[in-house]
Amino acid sequence: MGKLTDWQELSPGGVVAAGDAEQPSTGGWRTGLRPEVELSACVNCLLCWLYCPDSAVLLDGTAFAGFDYEHCKGCEICAFACPTGAIAMVAE
Amino acid sequence: MSLELLTGGEAVAHAMRQIDPDVVPVYPITPQTPIIQGFAKFVADGRAHAELVNVESEHSAMSAAIGAALAGARTITATSSQGLALMAEVVYIAASMRAPIVMALGNRALSGPINIHCDHSDSMLIRDSGVLQLFAENAQEAYDLMLMAPRIAEHPNVLLPVLVCLDGFTITHSAEPVVLLTDADVPRFVGEYRIPHPVLDTAHPLTQGPFAMPDYYFEFRRAQAAAAEAALPEIDEVAAELERCSGRRFRALEGYRADDAERVVVALGSTAGTAKDVVDELRGTGERVGVVKIGSFRPFPRAALRETLAGARTAIVLDRADSPGGSPPLFAETAAALYGSGVALESHVYGLGGRDLHPADVRALFTGNQPLYVGVRGEPCPA
């Protein structure tokens, strides 16, 4: 989470602007395992990107570009979805 | 302005017609029904233009009211007793979401035993919800408070629901002369509905009513408490502005012949009116008695109470609600406000379930030596 605000700074009723899901660093909740890729085995099918529930697979245009560890929770879905076994879960 | 013979319920319906809110989600319940019946007729006759939502329960009425108010629509509803009890869960949410909903409450005893007549147990049920509670003394004041309520609720420093309480039957169903502002003056006085973040402002998408964990819940509640406190000066400001249109001035706390009084009755609602008549009578025989009418129970005018009673010997606090095993709510509030002031305190519970408090009963209270529960059969008088 970002800096906690004082009560005087809250908007009335706690209205939150939409689209702020990038702000909280939910990667802090990670299970203790993080995905790592062996790029030589990656075929750029992007199934990991498609399946990731936290939008934590990064793209460079249409090319796989690694993981956003600020938001990856370590759920392992990408590793299961990967058809070539290029993604391994590594203990942190 | 026009002088009409109206019940409190009809006066509130006229106020709603003149305010012409956008949405009115409501469920009928005695003694509130005449309010919404009157207003529904105005809508049917084309004299008011609200979306009248015939919901299936009060729980739904308040839920719809929150949605409407936060979407950007001025929203009014009304209820009584069990209706408010069913609504209570959502009332807390309305306050926490800072939805400036106006609600008329025909005060009625909570079941059980089931009863349809006046006491203030329904108001007190949501005492700590964050909703502001203004109490009318008569039909005229119920009308005036309904005109004031949107201005208070929607004030940027407040943004809280406002409950306008009128004693069931005593005010809701009793006809009195009521002066109405003109149909042109009311919209000018009330103004346009504006809230900081209307949901239907699609250019600025947002989330309303977020989940708050232990790291934020307390801050939300603290902000809500500050908003309720901030309402006190706004109530006075709006009352002063209405006085310029109407010549009548509502006070969060009204002292009636209280300046040099030794024994002062502290009361809410129509009973304050009864007590004023008795004070006039007793003053005629040289008794130094007075009345403090609490017009705003939430926020509670603590400083004004202390100031008004600075010279008094005894505050006789009359509660039309009980707190079994504890202190009645108005007494507890008064005692806390007067703590250390040297004013002696008397607590009395009266009028539960619509039992009348006659002038003779108030006279006896001023004279002294009455039990905690007044007007109940079998209660021994204190020695």
Coordinates of C-alpha atoms in Angstrom, one line a residue:
Chain A
M1 CA 0.0 0.0 0.0
G2 CA 1.0 3.6 -0.5
K3 CA 1.2 6.1 2.4
L4 CA -1.8 6.0 4.7
T5 CA -3.7 9.2 4.6
D6 CA -5.1 11.2 7.6
W7 CA -8.8 11.3 8.1
Q8 CA -8.9 15.0 7.0
E9 CA -7.6 14.0 3.6
L10 CA -10.3 11.4 2.8
S11 CA -12.9 12.3 0.3
P12 CA -16.4 12.3 1.8
G13 CA -17.7 8.8 1.8
G14 CA -14.3 7.4 0.6
V15 CA -15.0 8.0 -3.0
V16 CA -12.1 6.5 -5.0
A17 CA -11.3 7.5 -8.6
A18 CA -11.6 4.5 -10.9
G19 CA -8.5 3.0 -12.5
D20 CA -6.3 3.2 -9.5
A21 CA -5.7 -0.5 -9.2
E22 CA -2.1 0.0 -10.3
Q23 CA -1.4 2.0 -7.2
P24 CA -1.4 -0.6 -4.4
S25 CA 1.6 -2.8 -4.5
T26 CA -0.3 -6.0 -4.2
G27 CA 2.9 -8.0 -4.9
G28 CA 3.6 -7.6 -1.2
W29 CA 0.9 -10.3 -0.6
R30 CA 2.9 -12.9 -2.8
T31 CA 2.8 -16.4 -1.6
G32 CA 6.6 -16.8 -1.3
L33 CA 7.0 -18.2 -4.8
R34 CA 7.6 -16.0 -7.8
P35 CA 7.5 -16.9 -11.5
E36 CA 10.7 -16.8 -13.5
V37 CA 11.1 -17.5 -17.2
E38 CA 13.5 -19.4 -19.3
L39 CA 13.3 -17.2 -22.4
S40 CA 14.9 -19.8 -24.7
A41 CA 11.9 -22.0 -24.1
C42 CA 9.3 -19.3 -24.5
V43 CA 7.3 -19.4 -27.8
N44 CA 5.6 -16.1 -27.1
C45 CA 2.1 -17.7 -27.2
L46 CA 1.1 -15.2 -24.4
L47 CA -1.1 -17.7 -22.6
C48 CA 0.5 -16.5 -19.4
W49 CA -0.5 -13.0 -20.2
L50 CA -4.1 -14.1 -21.0
Y51 CA -4.5 -16.2 -17.9
C52 CA -2.8 -13.9 -15.3
P53 CA -5.6 -12.7 -13.0
D54 CA -3.5 -9.7 -11.9
S55 CA -2.4 -8.4 -15.3
A56 CA 1.1 -9.0 -14.0
V57 CA 2.6 -10.3 -17.2
L58 CA 4.3 -7.5 -19.1
L59 CA 4.3 -7.1 -22.8
D60 CA 6.5 -5.1 -25.1
G61 CA 4.1 -4.6 -28.0
T62 CA 3.0 -8.2 -28.6
A63 CA 6.2 -9.7 -27.2
F64 CA 6.4 -11.3 -23.7
A65 CA 8.5 -8.9 -21.6
G66 CA 8.7 -10.5 -18.1
F67 CA 6.7 -10.1 -14.9
D68 CA 5.4 -7.2 -12.8
Y69 CA 6.5 -8.3 -9.4
E70 CA 4.8 -5.3 -7.8
H71 CA 1.4 -6.9 -8.6
C72 CA 2.2 -10.7 -9.1
K73 CA 0.7 -12.6 -6.1
G74 CA 2.5 -15.9 -6.9
C75 CA -0.7 -17.8 -7.8
E76 CA 1.2 -20.1 -10.3
I77 CA -1.5 -19.9 -13.0
C78 CA 1.1 -18.7 -15.6
A79 CA 3.3 -21.6 -14.8
F80 CA 0.4 -24.0 -15.3
A81 CA -0.7 -22.3 -18.4
C82 CA 2.7 -22.3 -20.1
P83 CA 2.6 -25.0 -22.7
T84 CA 6.4 -25.3 -23.0
G85 CA 7.4 -25.3 -19.3
A86 CA 9.3 -22.0 -19.7
I87 CA 7.9 -20.6 -16.4
A88 CA 9.1 -22.0 -13.1
M89 CA 8.0 -20.9 -9.6
V90 CA 11.0 -20.0 -7.5
A91 CA 11.1 -19.6 -3.8
E92 CA 11.9 -16.1 -2.6
Chain B
M1 CA -46.9 33.2 1.5
S2 CA -50.2 31.5 2.4
L3 CA -51.8 30.5 5.6
E4 CA -53.4 27.0 5.5
L5 CA -54.9 24.6 7.9
L6 CA -52.7 21.5 7.6
T7 CA -51.7 18.5 9.6
G8 CA -47.9 18.0 10.1
G9 CA -48.0 15.2 7.5
E10 CA -49.7 17.5 5.0
A11 CA -47.3 20.3 5.7
V12 CA -44.3 18.0 5.1
A13 CA -46.0 16.8 1.8
H14 CA -46.3 20.4 0.7
A15 CA -42.7 21.1 1.6
M16 CA -41.8 18.1 -0.6
R17 CA -44.0 19.4 -3.4
Q18 CA -42.3 22.8 -3.3
I19 CA -38.8 21.3 -3.1
D20 CA -39.7 19.0 -6.0
P21 CA -37.0 16.4 -5.4
D22 CA -35.9 14.1 -8.2
V23 CA -36.4 10.7 -6.5
V24 CA -38.7 9.6 -3.7
P25 CA -38.4 5.9 -2.8
V26 CA -40.8 5.1 -0.1
Y27 CA -42.9 2.5 1.7
P28 CA -46.0 3.4 3.7
I29 CA -46.2 3.0 7.4
T30 CA -48.4 4.7 10.1
P31 CA -48.1 7.5 11.1
Q32 CA -45.9 8.5 8.2
T33 CA -48.4 7.5 5.6
P34 CA -50.2 10.9 5.2
I35 CA -46.9 12.4 4.2
I36 CA -46.3 10.1 1.3
Q37 CA -50.0 9.8 0.5
G38 CA -50.2 13.6 0.1
F39 CA -47.0 13.7 -1.9
A40 CA -48.1 10.8 -4.2
K41 CA -51.2 12.8 -5.0
F42 CA -49.2 15.8 -5.9
V43 CA -47.1 13.7 -8.3
A44 CA -50.3 12.1 -9.7
D45 CA -51.8 15.5 -10.2
G46 CA -48.7 16.8 -12.0
R47 CA -47.9 19.2 -9.2
A48 CA -44.6 17.5 -8.3
H49 CA -42.3 15.7 -10.7
A50 CA -40.3 13.2 -8.6
E51 CA -39.7 9.6 -9.7
L52 CA -41.9 8.0 -7.0
V53 CA -40.4 4.5 -6.4
N54 CA -42.9 2.1 -4.8
V55 CA -40.3 -0.1 -3.2
E56 CA -41.2 -3.4 -1.4
S57 CA -39.8 -2.5 2.0
E58 CA -38.0 0.3 3.9
H59 CA -34.7 -1.6 3.6
S60 CA -35.2 -1.2 -0.2
A61 CA -36.4 2.4 0.2
M62 CA -33.2 3.5 1.9
S63 CA -31.1 1.4 -0.5
A64 CA -32.8 3.1 -3.5
A65 CA -32.3 6.4 -1.8
I66 CA -28.6 5.9 -1.5
G67 CA -28.3 5.0 -5.2
A68 CA -30.4 7.9 -6.3
A69 CA -28.7 10.5 -4.0
L70 CA -25.2 9.4 -5.0
A71 CA -26.2 9.2 -8.7
G72 CA -26.9 13.0 -8.5
A73 CA -30.6 13.2 -7.7
R74 CA -32.1 15.0 -4.8
T75 CA -33.8 12.3 -2.8
I76 CA -36.3 12.3 0.0
T77 CA -38.0 9.5 1.8
A78 CA -40.1 9.1 4.9
T79 CA -40.8 6.4 7.5
S80 CA -41.7 5.5 11.1
S81 CA -40.9 3.0 13.8
Q82 CA -40.6 -0.5 12.4
G83 CA -39.9 1.0 9.0
L84 CA -36.9 2.8 10.4
A85 CA -35.9 -0.4 12.3
L86 CA -35.9 -2.3 9.0
M87 CA -34.0 0.5 7.3
A88 CA -31.4 0.8 10.1
E89 CA -28.8 -1.4 8.5
V90 CA -28.9 0.8 5.3
V91 CA -29.2 4.1 7.3
Y92 CA -25.7 3.5 8.6
I93 CA -24.4 3.0 5.1
A94 CA -26.1 6.1 3.9
A95 CA -24.3 8.1 6.5
S96 CA -21.0 6.4 5.9
M97 CA -21.3 7.0 2.1
R98 CA -22.2 10.6 2.9
A99 CA -25.4 10.5 0.9
P100 CA -27.3 13.7 1.6
I101 CA -30.8 12.1 1.8
V102 CA -33.6 13.9 3.6
M103 CA -36.0 11.7 5.5
A104 CA -39.1 12.7 7.4
L105 CA -39.8 10.5 10.5
G106 CA -43.3 10.3 12.0
N107 CA -42.0 9.3 15.4
R108 CA -43.7 6.1 16.7
A109 CA -42.9 3.6 19.4
L110 CA -41.0 0.5 18.4
S111 CA -42.7 -2.8 18.8
G112 CA -43.3 -4.6 21.1
P113 CA -45.9 -4.6 22.2
I114 CA -47.0 -3.4 18.7
N115 CA -48.3 0.1 19.0
I116 CA -48.7 2.9 16.4
H117 CA -48.4 6.0 18.6
C118 CA -45.7 8.4 19.4
D119 CA -42.5 8.0 21.3
H120 CA -38.9 8.6 20.3
S121 CA -37.6 5.1 20.5
D122 CA -37.4 4.9 16.7
S123 CA -35.1 8.0 16.5
M124 CA -33.0 6.7 19.3
L125 CA -32.5 3.4 17.5
I126 CA -30.4 5.1 14.9
R127 CA -28.9 7.7 17.4
D128 CA -25.3 6.7 16.6
S129 CA -25.7 6.1 12.8
G130 CA -24.2 9.5 11.8
V131 CA -27.6 10.7 10.5
L132 CA -28.5 14.2 11.8
Q133 CA -31.7 14.4 13.7
L134 CA -33.8 17.6 13.9
F135 CA -37.0 17.6 16.0
A136 CA -40.1 19.7 15.2
E137 CA -42.3 21.2 17.9
N138 CA -45.3 21.5 15.6
A139 CA -46.5 21.3 12.0
Q140 CA -45.1 24.7 11.1
E141 CA -41.7 23.7 12.3
A142 CA -41.9 20.3 10.5
Y143 CA -42.5 22.3 7.3
D144 CA -39.7 24.7 8.0
L145 CA -37.3 21.9 8.9
M146 CA -38.1 20.0 5.6
L147 CA -37.1 23.2 3.7
M148 CA -33.9 23.5 5.7
A149 CA -33.0 19.8 5.6
P150 CA -31.7 19.6 1.9
R151 CA -29.5 22.7 2.5
I152 CA -28.0 21.2 5.6
A153 CA -27.6 17.7 4.2
E154 CA -26.0 18.9 0.9
H155 CA -23.6 21.4 2.5
P156 CA -20.1 20.5 1.4
N157 CA -18.9 20.5 5.0
V158 CA -21.7 18.1 6.0
L159 CA -22.9 15.6 3.3
L160 CA -24.9 13.5 5.7
P161 CA -28.5 12.3 5.7
V162 CA -30.9 14.5 7.7
L163 CA -33.9 13.1 9.7
V164 CA -36.7 15.5 10.3
C165 CA -38.6 14.1 13.3
L166 CA -42.2 14.9 13.9
D167 CA -44.2 13.4 16.7
G168 CA -46.5 10.7 15.4
F169 CA -50.2 11.7 15.5
T170 CA -49.5 14.7 17.8
I171 CA -47.9 16.5 14.9
T172 CA -48.4 14.2 11.8
H173 CA -52.2 14.0 12.2
S174 CA -53.1 17.2 14.0
A175 CA -54.3 20.2 11.9
E176 CA -52.8 23.5 12.7
P177 CA -52.5 26.8 10.9
V178 CA -49.3 26.6 8.8
V179 CA -47.7 29.4 6.8
L180 CA -46.3 28.1 3.5
L181 CA -43.7 30.0 1.5
T182 CA -44.6 30.6 -2.1
D183 CA -44.0 27.9 -4.7
A184 CA -41.4 30.3 -6.3
D185 CA -39.5 31.0 -3.1
V186 CA -38.8 27.4 -2.1
P187 CA -36.8 26.3 -5.1
R188 CA -34.8 29.6 -4.8
F189 CA -34.2 28.9 -1.1
V190 CA -33.3 25.2 -1.6
G191 CA -31.2 25.7 -4.7
E192 CA -29.8 23.1 -7.1
Y193 CA -28.7 19.7 -5.9
R194 CA -24.9 19.5 -6.0
I195 CA -22.7 16.8 -4.6
P196 CA -18.9 16.5 -5.1
H197 CA -18.9 13.1 -6.9
P198 CA -22.1 12.2 -8.7
V199 CA -21.9 8.6 -10.0
L200 CA -23.6 9.5 -13.2
D201 CA -20.8 11.9 -14.1
T202 CA -19.4 9.3 -16.5
A203 CA -16.5 11.6 -17.5
H204 CA -15.1 10.9 -14.0
P205 CA -15.6 7.2 -13.2
L206 CA -15.3 6.4 -9.5
T207 CA -15.9 3.8 -6.9
Q208 CA -18.4 4.6 -4.1
G209 CA -18.5 2.8 -0.8
P210 CA -15.2 1.1 -0.8
F211 CA -14.2 -1.7 1.6
A212 CA -12.2 -0.3 4.5
M213 CA -9.8 -2.5 6.5
P214 CA -8.5 -1.7 10.0
D215 CA -6.1 0.6 8.3
Y216 CA -8.8 3.0 7.1
Y217 CA -12.2 2.2 8.8
F218 CA -11.4 4.3 11.8
E219 CA -10.4 7.3 9.7
F220 CA -13.7 7.1 7.8
R221 CA -15.7 7.1 11.1
R222 CA -13.6 10.0 12.4
A223 CA -14.4 12.1 9.3
Q224 CA -18.1 11.3 9.7
A225 CA -18.0 12.5 13.3
A226 CA -16.3 15.7 12.1
A227 CA -19.0 16.2 9.5
A228 CA -21.8 15.8 12.1
E229 CA -20.1 18.4 14.3
A230 CA -19.6 20.7 11.3
A231 CA -23.4 20.7 10.8
L232 CA -24.1 22.8 13.9
P233 CA -23.0 26.1 12.5
E234 CA -24.6 25.2 9.1
I235 CA -27.9 24.5 10.7
D236 CA -27.8 28.0 12.2
E237 CA -26.7 29.6 9.0
V238 CA -29.6 27.9 7.0
A239 CA -32.0 28.8 9.8
A240 CA -31.0 32.4 9.6
E241 CA -31.5 32.4 5.8
L242 CA -34.9 30.8 6.1
E243 CA -35.8 33.4 8.7
R244 CA -35.2 36.1 6.1
C245 CA -37.9 34.5 3.9
S246 CA -40.3 33.3 6.6
G247 CA -39.7 35.5 9.7
R248 CA -39.4 32.3 11.7
R249 CA -36.1 31.2 13.3
F250 CA -35.3 27.6 14.1
R251 CA -32.7 27.0 16.8
A252 CA -30.6 23.9 17.4
L253 CA -31.3 24.8 21.0
E254 CA -34.1 27.2 22.0
G255 CA -34.2 28.6 25.5
Y256 CA -37.7 29.6 26.5
R257 CA -37.9 32.0 29.4
A258 CA -34.8 30.1 30.6
D259 CA -32.5 33.1 31.3
D260 CA -33.4 33.6 34.9
A261 CA -35.1 30.2 35.4
E262 CA -34.2 28.0 38.4
R263 CA -36.0 24.8 37.2
V264 CA -35.8 24.1 33.5
V265 CA -37.4 21.4 31.5
V266 CA -35.2 19.9 28.7
A267 CA -37.3 18.2 26.0
L268 CA -37.6 17.2 22.4
G269 CA -40.5 17.7 20.0
S270 CA -44.1 18.6 20.7
T271 CA -43.6 18.3 24.5
A272 CA -41.5 21.4 24.4
G273 CA -44.6 23.2 23.2
T274 CA -46.7 21.8 26.1
A275 CA -43.9 22.8 28.5
K276 CA -43.8 26.4 27.2
D277 CA -47.5 26.9 27.9
V278 CA -47.1 25.6 31.4
V279 CA -44.1 27.9 31.9
D280 CA -46.2 30.9 30.9
E281 CA -48.8 29.9 33.4
L282 CA -46.3 29.3 36.2
R283 CA -44.4 32.5 35.4
G284 CA -47.8 34.3 36.0
T285 CA -47.7 33.1 39.6
G286 CA -44.0 34.0 40.1
E287 CA -42.3 30.6 39.6
R288 CA -38.9 30.9 38.0
V289 CA -39.3 28.1 35.4
G290 CA -38.2 27.7 31.8
V291 CA -37.8 25.3 28.9
V292 CA -34.9 24.2 26.8
K293 CA -36.1 22.8 23.5
I294 CA -33.5 20.6 21.8
G295 CA -34.2 21.2 18.2
S296 CA -31.1 19.4 17.0
F297 CA -30.5 16.1 18.8
R298 CA -27.7 15.2 16.3
P299 CA -25.5 17.2 16.3
F300 CA -26.2 17.9 20.0
P301 CA -25.8 21.6 20.9
R302 CA -23.6 20.9 24.0
A303 CA -22.0 24.4 24.3
A304 CA -25.4 26.2 23.9
L305 CA -26.9 23.9 26.5
R306 CA -24.2 24.7 29.0
E307 CA -24.5 28.4 28.3
T308 CA -28.3 28.5 28.5
L309 CA -28.4 26.6 31.8
A310 CA -25.5 28.4 33.4
G311 CA -27.7 30.1 35.9
A312 CA -30.2 27.3 36.4
R313 CA -30.5 25.2 39.6
T314 CA -32.1 22.1 38.1
A315 CA -32.4 20.6 34.6
I316 CA -35.5 18.4 34.4
V317 CA -34.8 16.1 31.5
L318 CA -37.8 14.5 29.8
D319 CA -37.1 11.5 27.6
R320 CA -39.7 9.9 25.4
A321 CA -37.6 6.8 25.0
D322 CA -36.0 4.5 27.6
S323 CA -32.8 2.7 27.8
P324 CA -33.5 -0.3 30.0
G325 CA -30.7 -0.9 32.4
G326 CA -29.1 2.4 31.5
S327 CA -29.7 6.1 31.3
P328 CA -32.4 7.5 28.9
P329 CA -30.7 9.1 25.8
L330 CA -31.6 12.8 26.3
F331 CA -30.7 12.6 29.9
A332 CA -27.3 11.0 29.2
E333 CA -26.6 13.6 26.6
T334 CA -27.6 16.5 28.9
A335 CA -25.7 15.1 31.9
A336 CA -22.6 14.8 29.8
A337 CA -22.9 18.3 28.5
L338 CA -23.5 19.8 32.0
Y339 CA -20.9 17.7 33.8
G340 CA -19.1 19.9 36.4
S341 CA -21.5 22.9 35.8
G342 CA -23.1 22.5 39.2
V343 CA -26.6 22.2 37.7
A344 CA -28.6 19.5 39.4
L345 CA -30.2 16.9 37.1
E346 CA -33.5 15.1 37.2
S347 CA -34.3 12.3 34.7
H348 CA -37.9 11.4 33.7
V349 CA -39.2 9.0 31.1
Y350 CA -42.7 9.8 29.9
G351 CA -45.2 9.2 27.1
L352 CA -44.0 5.8 25.8
G353 CA -46.3 4.3 23.2
G354 CA -48.3 7.5 22.8
R355 CA -49.3 8.1 26.4
D356 CA -50.2 11.8 26.6
L357 CA -48.2 14.2 28.8
H358 CA -50.8 16.8 29.9
P359 CA -50.1 20.3 31.1
A360 CA -50.9 19.1 34.6
D361 CA -48.2 16.5 34.4
V362 CA -45.6 19.1 33.3
R363 CA -46.8 21.3 36.2
A364 CA -46.1 18.5 38.6
L365 CA -42.7 18.0 37.1
F366 CA -41.8 21.7 37.7
T367 CA -43.1 21.4 41.2
G368 CA -40.9 18.5 41.9
N369 CA -40.9 15.1 43.6
Q370 CA -41.9 13.0 40.6
P371 CA -40.6 9.5 39.9
L372 CA -38.3 8.5 37.1
Y373 CA -41.1 7.0 35.1
V374 CA -44.0 9.6 35.0
G375 CA -47.5 8.7 34.1
V376 CA -47.1 5.0 34.4
R377 CA -49.6 3.1 36.7
G378 CA -48.1 1.5 39.8
E379 CA -45.1 3.8 40.0
P380 CA -44.6 4.9 43.6
C381 CA -43.8 8.6 44.2
P382 CA -40.4 9.2 45.7
A383 CA -40.4 9.9 49.4

